[in-house]
Amino acid sequence: MTAVLDTPAAAPAQPGTRVQLVDVVKEYAGHRALTGVDLDIAPGEFIALLGPSGCGKTTALRALSGLEQIDGGSILIDGVDVASTPINKRDIGMVFQSYSLFPHMTVRQNVEFGLRMRRVGGAERTRRAQDALDMVGLGHLAGRFAHQLSGGQQQRVALARALVTRPRVLLLDEPLSALDAKVRVALRDEIRRIQQELGITTLFVTHDQEEALAVADRVAVMNTGNIEQIGTPEELYLNPATPFVADFVGLSNKLEGSAAGGAVTVYGQRLEVLGDAPASGAVIAYVRPEDILIAESGLPATVVSTSFLGSLRRTFVRLDDDTVVAVQHEVGDRLEPGAAVALRFTGRPVVIAPKV
Amino acid sequence: MSGRMSRPVRVGATPGKAASGVILVIAGIAFLYPLYALAAFAFQPVGQHSGFTLDHLKALTDPVRAFQYQQLWEGIQNSLVIAVITVVLMLVFLLPAMILAELRFRSVRRVIEFVCLLPISIPTVVLAVGFVPVYQQVWHLTGAVAWVLAFAIGIITLPYAFRPIQANLSGVDVITLNEAARSLGAGWFQTVWHVIVPNLRRGMLSAGLLTVSVVLGEFTIASFLQQNTFQTGLALLEQADPYVASTFALAALLLVFLILVVFGAFGAGRRRSRKAA
């Protein structure tokens, strides 16, 4: 497979294209779907746009592709503003959420389509299409039609079709969301492998945080039409910049506390605060389940339920004030519902938000 | 109360084999009996109520009686030309309009639907009389009767052409296909020609078949505009030779049926070849 990837057919013409969205605004009937998005994607970087439904992530991707005209700002590909360039001239590859293979064409014809539009000669077209199909492991299915393929196979073909033209940028619009869990993980890893081997700049839209954290170099978390935070998966998880990011990425316990002097006191324990903290007053502290330990002494609680998650166990406990808290711990520490336990914070800094 | 729970009746459930057979027989009789009566009459000896003869068919090749059928042959030719023109007009105007509305101007889809279905609610006589000035302009522009009738009958065929294409459009995710094709470098024309139209083939075939059927069966407009078509020729011939007129009517029905079978087989053949691939 590596041999195939080494061929010019599978390599992008200009690996490592820089993509910039500068103050991009998009409105729909008076509603601002994008409110001044700034995003700088380094050459060859894999960025995931993560956010809840309606946050504007797909709009941002469609604006970059040219499927949506923007109402303000600029979109730069290698420094050239392409905001007014039609989609078919932007030299991008795109994989859609819904299966987008042309039903009347075979797999090979589908993959060759972009090359035909670029008037690539027949022999080269066939060779490059075969290389691209081999790259996604479907070279043997070149003669089939879309309806003869599984969902995962169709998306693989769509990926081959998007890459065969050697685009400058690869855009993935929730390409895994229609697939079942096992196929999703396999294809997710394959997309990452191919992206790394080709070094193609990639923007991947998803609402699945596990997917985003697993494959992307950096993740941009979007909310209400703008990017709340962009960073590596570790940065987002360990140092969320806003309460929204802390709440959306991973699981957080929202515990009441009192802020003062750059720290927050939660159930009697003082914790450092991440980022800009409100000066003082009642706040909500976002504490990760793994930042709460089950100890021999500390905050008294009663076990409500416990779940086996493979390599770890998550247990929900109820505090004396009826607050339910999620705690993460070793698989071997099996706690029976009703058991009395004590909790202690690890002391890792937390994000806080004013209590409304 | 018998104590036995009655099974709820499923609306729209598939009938059993026996029920299907009964439905088929009743529908078959209702459809075939008039055809049988027509055929029996067409091959019936003159002045008799039974029997079989080919004399009426042989008369078609009789040079002495050729003048009697001249108008009908011309009417058939005119109708075929009109059918071709009407289908072309449908493909050139209606199909692109519907594709454009689906892809780019979705707000006008309802308007197109309303306009296309409107002729079905207006009596053909009203259409014919109301559009006479328009038809006269077409006549002045083209100088050909066939074009005049094609435009006139084309209005009537709109509902029949619209529905199959609309059904096909609804069944194919043309928006995603369009976006995929455009992202791969295709321009608008290339997208429509290489991607959208091939996926609307079934709708276009059905629309074409229905259009041909309507054209071959259209009488009112041709009669009002005093033009000679298959139906007007048939009406005239019926007064002189009702037996041959019945033969032609039967032949027209069989022709449309044959076209239907050929179109159906063509579609099925394509499906089979895909599955075999």
XYZ file of C-alpha atoms in Angstrom:
633
model
C 0.000 0.000 0.000
C 2.870 2.344 0.756
C 4.195 1.741 -2.747
C 0.946 3.013 -4.136
C 1.082 6.080 -1.985
C 4.548 6.849 -3.221
C 3.310 7.227 -6.774
C 2.720 10.717 -8.115
C -0.901 9.807 -8.729
C -1.651 9.636 -5.060
C 0.422 12.586 -3.955
C -1.033 16.077 -3.880
C 0.410 18.433 -6.478
C 1.240 21.051 -3.870
C 1.544 19.348 -0.512
C 1.278 21.682 2.358
C -1.085 24.444 1.344
C -1.792 27.167 3.866
C -5.444 28.038 4.382
C -6.694 31.124 6.203
C -10.161 32.281 7.093
C -9.995 35.950 8.057
C -12.952 37.539 9.820
C -15.385 35.467 7.762
C -19.030 36.444 8.095
C -21.992 34.549 6.684
C -25.633 35.497 7.119
C -28.830 33.647 6.314
C -31.906 35.850 6.207
C -30.575 38.156 8.894
C -29.204 35.346 11.073
C -25.426 35.330 11.420
C -24.207 31.781 10.921
C -20.559 32.892 11.041
C -19.699 35.921 13.141
C -16.158 36.772 12.084
C -14.357 33.443 12.026
C -10.561 33.523 12.057
C -8.743 30.288 11.332
C -5.178 29.720 10.178
C -4.394 26.202 8.986
C -0.712 25.452 8.548
C 0.508 23.573 5.463
C -0.224 19.869 5.799
C -2.134 20.319 9.029
C -5.235 18.329 9.961
C -7.764 20.588 11.670
C -11.070 19.393 13.063
C -13.973 21.793 13.428
C -15.914 20.582 16.432
C -19.134 21.892 17.826
C -22.797 21.238 18.488
C -25.458 21.301 15.771
C -26.029 24.782 14.395
C -22.733 26.207 15.635
C -21.609 27.085 12.098
C -18.944 24.451 11.513
C -20.468 23.099 8.290
C -21.117 26.656 7.091
C -17.445 27.452 7.641
C -16.384 24.411 5.641
C -18.861 25.179 2.852
C -17.612 28.752 2.757
C -14.068 27.485 2.342
C -15.169 25.091 -0.397
C -17.071 27.763 -2.303
C -20.457 26.144 -1.848
C -21.495 29.188 0.178
C -20.673 32.768 -0.698
C -19.460 34.718 2.318
C -20.848 38.114 3.315
C -17.639 39.460 4.813
C -13.978 38.688 5.402
C -11.638 36.759 3.170
C -10.611 33.193 2.453
C -6.983 32.718 1.521
C -5.465 29.620 -0.027
C -1.698 30.001 -0.176
C -2.175 33.706 0.332
C -4.580 34.176 -2.567
C -8.089 35.359 -1.761
C -10.475 32.828 -3.293
C -13.675 34.224 -1.788
C -15.065 35.032 -5.213
C -13.641 31.956 -6.963
C -16.282 29.343 -7.835
C -15.991 25.945 -6.206
C -14.914 24.157 -9.369
C -11.908 26.472 -9.685
C -10.714 26.298 -6.077
C -8.888 22.996 -6.471
C -10.277 21.375 -3.367
C -11.328 17.807 -2.668
C -14.466 17.201 -0.676
C -16.153 14.257 1.002
C -19.757 14.720 2.028
C -21.824 13.432 4.920
C -24.353 11.728 2.655
C -23.096 9.200 0.157
C -22.371 11.321 -2.862
C -21.196 8.768 -5.413
C -22.781 9.190 -8.834
C -25.258 6.287 -8.987
C -25.071 5.796 -12.748
C -21.291 5.395 -12.772
C -19.066 2.558 -11.653
C -16.573 3.070 -8.865
C -13.806 3.615 -11.429
C -15.875 6.109 -13.401
C -16.674 7.954 -10.188
C -13.010 8.249 -9.291
C -12.094 9.243 -12.837
C -14.747 11.976 -12.948
C -12.569 14.776 -11.561
C -9.777 13.824 -13.946
C -12.182 13.827 -16.908
C -13.265 17.328 -15.977
C -9.594 18.303 -16.044
C -9.191 16.651 -19.445
C -6.594 14.155 -18.244
C -5.876 11.547 -20.938
C -7.547 8.134 -20.819
C -4.515 6.008 -19.921
C -3.289 8.320 -17.179
C -6.817 8.706 -15.905
C -7.241 4.967 -15.529
C -3.862 4.555 -13.863
C -4.420 7.359 -11.376
C -7.934 6.170 -10.558
C -6.610 2.665 -9.916
C -3.840 4.052 -7.706
C -6.342 6.077 -5.706
C -8.628 3.074 -5.294
C -5.697 0.911 -4.205
C -4.831 3.614 -1.693
C -8.202 3.166 0.014
C -8.054 -0.609 -0.426
C -10.862 -0.892 -2.979
C -8.968 -1.491 -6.203
C -10.778 -4.802 -6.659
C -14.212 -3.144 -6.630
C -13.576 -0.727 -9.489
C -16.322 -2.223 -11.678
C -19.105 -2.015 -9.114
C -21.829 0.560 -8.800
C -22.464 2.608 -5.655
C -25.528 0.604 -4.626
C -23.385 -2.549 -4.594
C -21.117 -1.112 -1.888
C -21.502 -0.766 1.866
C -21.624 2.687 3.437
C -17.985 2.475 4.531
C -16.885 1.396 1.059
C -18.827 4.241 -0.520
C -17.105 6.776 1.697
C -13.732 5.219 0.873
C -14.497 5.636 -2.824
C -15.597 9.205 -2.157
C -12.249 9.795 -0.432
C -10.350 8.308 -3.383
C -12.409 10.439 -5.763
C -11.644 13.571 -3.745
C -7.904 12.844 -3.613
C -7.260 11.598 -7.143
C -7.180 15.136 -8.547
C -4.373 16.034 -6.122
C -6.317 18.899 -4.531
C -4.637 21.589 -2.501
C -7.056 21.170 0.388
C -9.184 18.237 1.547
C -12.531 19.059 3.140
C -14.419 16.398 5.073
C -17.997 17.247 6.010
C -18.937 14.740 8.710
C -17.999 11.849 6.413
C -18.333 9.230 9.145
C -21.608 10.189 10.743
C -23.741 7.811 8.656
C -21.552 4.781 9.420
C -21.791 2.280 12.232
C -19.381 2.579 15.156
C -16.794 -0.009 14.120
C -16.558 1.151 10.505
C -16.414 4.728 11.729
C -13.333 4.087 13.843
C -11.609 2.109 11.069
C -12.270 4.735 8.401
C -11.346 7.534 10.779
C -7.930 5.974 11.302
C -7.557 5.367 7.578
C -8.344 8.986 6.768
C -5.684 10.080 9.249
C -3.126 7.640 7.817
C -3.736 8.793 4.238
C -3.685 12.455 5.247
C -0.363 12.036 7.004
C 1.149 10.102 4.112
C 0.016 12.658 1.535
C 0.668 15.677 3.744
C -2.480 17.336 2.466
C -4.000 20.242 4.372
C -7.297 18.954 5.747
C -10.344 20.441 7.410
C -12.612 17.906 9.059
C -16.042 18.845 10.373
C -17.564 16.702 13.078
C -19.834 16.922 16.093
C -18.191 13.852 17.609
C -15.502 14.984 20.029
C -13.888 11.553 20.243
C -13.467 11.579 16.473
C -12.018 15.085 16.487
C -9.630 14.472 19.357
C -8.465 11.170 17.856
C -7.473 12.334 14.385
C -6.737 16.048 14.347
C -3.477 17.889 14.870
C -5.537 20.732 16.270
C -9.202 21.051 17.078
C -11.217 24.240 16.681
C -14.245 24.262 18.959
C -17.066 26.334 17.509
C -20.038 27.863 19.251
C -22.694 30.253 17.948
C -20.889 31.081 14.740
C -17.379 31.544 16.025
C -14.354 29.619 17.243
C -14.216 29.463 21.030
C -10.812 27.848 21.219
C -8.326 26.199 18.912
C -5.586 23.959 20.155
C -4.215 20.462 20.320
C -6.552 17.834 21.770
C -4.491 17.874 24.962
C -4.726 21.658 25.282
C -8.467 21.612 24.792
C -8.984 18.892 27.320
C -6.552 19.996 29.951
C -6.730 23.768 29.515
C -10.141 24.685 28.181
C -10.291 28.420 27.561
C -13.989 28.838 28.224
C -16.726 27.114 30.209
C -18.299 26.076 26.902
C -15.159 24.247 25.822
C -14.795 22.651 29.249
C -18.390 21.512 29.082
C -18.392 20.392 25.432
C -15.028 18.641 25.260
C -14.944 15.694 27.596
C -17.057 15.323 30.707
C -17.047 17.928 33.459
C -18.729 18.127 36.826
C -20.309 21.531 37.321
C -19.795 22.312 40.977
C -20.733 25.463 42.841
C -17.891 27.392 44.413
C -16.678 30.761 45.533
C -13.978 32.627 43.628
C -11.448 34.977 45.121
C -7.922 36.010 44.196
C -7.478 33.812 41.118
C -8.678 30.680 42.866
C -11.951 28.994 43.613
C -13.042 27.195 46.723
C -15.144 24.106 46.048
C -16.478 22.099 48.951
C -13.800 23.540 51.140
C -10.895 22.818 48.830
C -9.006 25.616 47.082
C -8.335 25.115 43.350
C -6.335 27.262 40.953
C -8.337 28.828 38.121
C -7.455 28.527 34.421
C -7.554 31.619 32.209
C -9.258 34.876 33.066
C -11.285 34.361 36.196
C -13.996 36.598 37.598
C -12.601 38.585 40.505
C -14.849 37.121 43.158
C -18.248 35.769 43.971
C -20.330 32.681 43.384
C -19.170 30.639 40.400
C -19.527 27.285 38.711
C -16.320 25.270 38.585
C -15.825 22.687 35.816
C -14.025 19.718 37.352
C -13.062 16.641 35.293
C -14.081 13.246 36.690
C -10.436 12.147 36.756
C -9.606 15.180 38.908
C -11.702 13.801 41.745
C -10.248 10.931 43.704
C -11.892 8.398 45.933
C -9.938 8.690 49.134
C -9.944 7.331 52.670
C -11.066 10.660 54.042
C -12.579 13.810 52.583
C -15.901 14.917 51.185
C -18.501 12.320 52.193
C -20.602 10.803 49.369
C -22.756 7.786 48.526
C -22.293 5.651 45.419
C -25.251 5.872 43.021
C -24.064 3.772 40.086
C -20.904 2.597 38.415
C -20.071 1.893 34.764
C -17.356 -0.246 33.232
C -15.681 1.673 30.384
C -12.999 -0.799 29.343
C -9.738 0.561 30.702
C -11.376 2.554 33.472
C -14.522 2.807 35.518
C -16.836 5.803 35.980
C -18.829 6.030 39.173
C -21.579 8.490 40.018
C -21.790 9.498 43.670
C -24.231 11.709 45.533
C -22.947 14.368 47.945
C -24.742 15.375 51.119
C -26.299 18.368 49.328
C -27.743 15.996 46.670
C -25.227 17.057 44.010
C -24.357 14.091 41.781
C -20.680 13.912 40.834
C -18.923 11.719 38.271
C -15.656 10.187 39.394
C -13.210 8.235 37.248
C -11.027 5.560 38.756
C -9.318 2.199 38.310
C -11.356 -0.674 36.887
C -10.448 -2.817 39.850
C -12.003 -0.420 42.353
C -15.535 -1.723 42.111
C -17.896 0.271 44.285
C -21.337 -1.064 45.100
C -24.317 1.318 44.876
C -25.151 2.628 48.348
C -21.581 2.369 49.591
C -20.252 5.323 51.570
C -17.082 6.875 50.116
C -14.982 9.996 50.557
C -13.835 12.334 47.761
C -10.814 14.534 47.336
C -9.814 16.881 44.475
C -6.445 16.310 42.823
C -5.887 20.050 42.855
C -5.574 20.527 39.091
C -6.629 24.021 37.959
C -10.206 24.347 36.745
C -12.280 26.581 34.516
C -14.925 28.665 36.206
C -17.939 30.618 35.023
C -20.064 33.132 36.901
C -23.047 31.481 38.522
C -26.185 32.705 36.791
C -67.837 -10.845 22.648
C -66.368 -14.056 21.409
C -63.351 -13.662 23.606
C -61.085 -13.881 20.602
C -59.044 -10.773 19.847
C -59.704 -9.447 16.375
C -56.577 -8.727 14.396
C -56.258 -5.065 13.395
C -56.547 -4.480 9.658
C -53.392 -3.043 8.168
C -54.092 -0.236 5.749
C -52.063 -0.611 2.575
C -51.057 -4.198 3.317
C -49.958 -6.382 0.393
C -52.885 -8.609 -0.721
C -52.533 -12.369 -0.717
C -52.065 -14.453 -3.879
C -55.777 -15.183 -4.295
C -56.790 -11.579 -3.739
C -54.100 -10.435 -6.163
C -55.412 -12.875 -8.768
C -58.993 -11.628 -8.380
C -57.877 -7.989 -8.655
C -55.813 -8.822 -11.729
C -58.690 -10.636 -13.451
C -61.201 -7.839 -12.784
C -58.759 -5.133 -13.902
C -57.779 -7.243 -16.910
C -61.388 -7.688 -18.014
C -62.102 -3.983 -17.601
C -59.045 -3.156 -19.677
C -59.112 -5.891 -22.301
C -62.831 -6.281 -23.040
C -63.173 -2.899 -24.829
C -60.043 -3.759 -26.793
C -61.506 -7.128 -27.707
C -64.740 -5.434 -28.831
C -62.757 -2.965 -30.912
C -60.721 -5.754 -32.529
C -63.835 -7.856 -33.169
C -65.487 -4.934 -34.904
C -62.370 -4.053 -36.922
C -62.177 -7.543 -38.444
C -65.881 -8.098 -38.790
C -67.371 -8.576 -42.289
C -69.515 -5.665 -43.470
C -73.132 -5.931 -42.423
C -72.585 -8.905 -40.118
C -72.454 -9.156 -36.319
C -69.896 -11.946 -36.215
C -67.171 -13.530 -38.320
C -63.625 -12.579 -39.245
C -62.201 -10.998 -42.391
C -59.002 -9.264 -43.473
C -60.767 -7.418 -46.293
C -60.657 -4.089 -44.425
C -56.881 -4.327 -44.039
C -56.449 -5.329 -47.692
C -58.437 -2.220 -48.661
C -55.614 -0.089 -47.250
C -53.373 -1.197 -50.104
C -56.062 -0.813 -52.751
C -54.907 2.000 -55.108
C -58.497 2.736 -56.059
C -59.375 3.615 -52.450
C -56.066 5.318 -51.609
C -57.605 8.797 -51.686
C -59.954 7.710 -48.881
C -57.051 7.083 -46.531
C -54.798 9.906 -47.736
C -55.864 12.299 -45.001
C -55.317 9.698 -42.300
C -51.770 8.913 -43.475
C -50.992 12.627 -43.484
C -52.539 12.944 -40.035
C -50.323 10.142 -38.734
C -47.235 11.797 -40.170
C -48.237 15.141 -38.652
C -48.893 13.564 -35.266
C -45.512 11.829 -35.257
C -43.726 15.070 -36.162
C -45.720 16.921 -33.495
C -44.866 14.212 -30.967
C -41.158 14.560 -31.678
C -41.296 18.370 -31.481
C -43.339 18.265 -28.267
C -40.910 15.864 -26.612
C -37.979 18.044 -27.702
C -39.711 21.165 -26.362
C -40.340 19.354 -23.095
C -36.691 18.330 -22.842
C -35.378 21.750 -23.857
C -37.642 23.927 -21.697
C -39.298 21.957 -18.913
C -36.417 19.692 -17.873
C -33.778 22.439 -17.491
C -36.300 24.652 -15.702
C -37.050 21.906 -13.203
C -33.376 21.089 -12.673
C -32.510 24.747 -12.171
C -35.386 25.194 -9.751
C -34.258 22.143 -7.777
C -30.631 23.178 -7.614
C -30.546 26.949 -7.512
C -33.956 28.560 -7.265
C -35.816 26.339 -4.865
C -38.318 29.037 -4.000
C -39.829 28.854 -7.505
C -40.436 25.102 -7.408
C -44.020 25.598 -6.207
C -44.642 28.141 -8.947
C -43.399 25.736 -11.626
C -45.521 22.952 -10.178
C -48.588 25.193 -10.178
C -48.020 26.326 -13.757
C -47.380 22.793 -14.977
C -50.457 21.325 -13.308
C -52.730 24.203 -14.290
C -53.611 22.895 -17.785
C -55.169 19.780 -16.280
C -57.777 21.953 -14.553
C -58.659 24.009 -17.627
C -60.875 22.491 -20.332
C -58.946 21.891 -23.537
C -61.538 23.864 -25.483
C -60.872 26.926 -23.332
C -57.129 26.512 -23.827
C -57.538 26.164 -27.579
C -59.781 29.206 -27.953
C -57.851 31.337 -25.481
C -54.478 30.639 -27.040
C -55.490 31.114 -30.667
C -53.735 34.535 -30.870
C -50.572 32.989 -29.425
C -50.702 30.100 -31.875
C -51.128 32.559 -34.721
C -47.905 34.282 -33.682
C -46.092 30.951 -33.598
C -47.496 30.247 -37.055
C -46.165 33.579 -38.316
C -42.758 32.912 -36.763
C -42.283 29.323 -37.855
C -44.644 29.014 -40.796
C -45.211 25.373 -39.868
C -48.405 23.766 -38.664
C -46.527 21.134 -36.718
C -44.833 23.768 -34.552
C -48.129 25.503 -33.860
C -49.722 22.285 -32.712
C -46.603 21.225 -30.830
C -46.710 24.406 -28.739
C -50.454 24.071 -28.240
C -50.427 20.403 -27.329
C -47.218 20.943 -25.356
C -49.250 23.007 -22.889
C -51.628 20.096 -22.377
C -48.799 17.606 -21.903
C -47.150 19.693 -19.150
C -48.842 17.941 -16.216
C -48.035 14.516 -17.651
C -44.410 15.427 -18.307
C -43.958 17.255 -15.001
C -44.989 14.483 -12.626
C -42.545 11.720 -13.676
C -39.618 14.133 -13.801
C -40.570 15.578 -10.419
C -40.856 12.096 -8.925
C -37.425 11.224 -10.302
C -35.924 14.469 -8.985
C -37.343 13.763 -5.548
C -35.849 10.278 -5.532
C -32.310 11.415 -6.328
C -30.221 13.611 -4.041
C -29.424 16.003 -6.876
C -28.174 18.709 -4.540
C -25.402 16.550 -3.109
C -24.601 15.102 -6.549
C -24.360 18.622 -7.912
C -22.107 19.766 -5.085
C -19.913 16.690 -5.445
C -19.555 17.210 -9.186
C -18.797 20.901 -8.755
C -16.182 20.162 -6.086
C -14.510 17.815 -8.574
C -14.089 20.614 -11.078
C -17.237 20.317 -13.187
C -18.909 23.461 -14.472
C -22.674 23.914 -14.430
C -23.264 22.464 -17.871
C -20.937 19.510 -17.261
C -22.665 18.776 -13.959
C -26.113 18.780 -15.519
C -25.058 16.817 -18.600
C -22.777 14.217 -17.011
C -24.348 13.795 -13.576
C -27.898 15.107 -13.229
C -29.485 14.155 -16.569
C -28.281 10.511 -16.535
C -29.915 10.100 -13.141
C -33.205 11.521 -14.439
C -33.342 9.094 -17.357
C -36.300 7.135 -16.031
C -38.335 10.256 -15.378
C -37.495 11.594 -18.812
C -38.486 8.315 -20.486
C -41.801 8.238 -18.655
C -42.432 11.903 -19.437
C -41.596 11.271 -23.089
C -43.916 8.270 -23.279
C -46.798 10.141 -21.702
C -46.186 13.105 -23.983
C -46.287 10.871 -27.072
C -49.475 9.241 -25.783
C -51.168 12.603 -25.235
C -50.089 13.866 -28.658
C -51.380 10.757 -30.428
C -54.676 11.004 -28.574
C -55.217 14.758 -28.849
C -58.274 15.759 -30.871
C -59.776 18.981 -29.514
C -57.000 21.457 -30.276
C -56.304 20.056 -33.752
C -60.002 20.127 -34.514
C -60.418 23.699 -33.266
C -57.422 24.876 -35.232
C -58.683 22.894 -38.212
C -55.456 20.944 -38.504
C -55.033 17.397 -39.692
C -53.655 14.965 -37.103
C -54.051 11.286 -36.422
C -57.181 11.800 -34.337
C -58.899 14.231 -36.728
C -58.039 11.965 -39.653
C -59.438 9.028 -37.737
C -62.649 10.921 -36.989
C -63.114 11.727 -40.652
C -62.308 8.201 -41.776
C -64.740 6.766 -39.278
C -67.571 8.364 -41.217
C -66.420 6.741 -44.476
C -65.005 3.428 -43.253
C -65.567 2.686 -39.538
C -63.889 -0.722 -39.826
C -60.523 0.637 -40.943
C -60.827 3.488 -38.441
C -61.215 0.897 -35.675
C -58.183 -0.962 -36.984
C -56.094 2.193 -36.753
C -57.384 2.981 -33.293
C -56.401 -0.504 -32.181
C -53.000 -0.154 -33.834
C -52.403 3.147 -32.037
C -53.226 1.554 -28.690
C -50.914 -1.350 -29.383
C -48.173 1.037 -30.493
C -48.327 2.965 -27.214
C -48.438 -0.294 -25.280
C -45.401 -1.516 -27.219
C -43.514 1.698 -26.469
C -44.384 1.257 -22.798
C -43.043 -2.309 -22.801
C -39.871 -1.283 -24.648
C -39.243 1.591 -22.227
C -39.909 -0.693 -19.264
C -37.601 -3.376 -20.627
C -34.923 -0.755 -21.304
C -35.054 0.422 -17.711
C -35.103 -3.119 -16.348
C -32.196 -4.040 -18.618
C -30.136 -1.214 -17.207
C -30.942 -2.290 -13.669
C -30.000 -5.907 -14.438
C -26.718 -4.910 -16.050
C -25.829 -2.877 -12.965
C -26.562 -5.779 -10.659
C -24.552 -8.124 -12.843
C -21.559 -5.762 -12.889
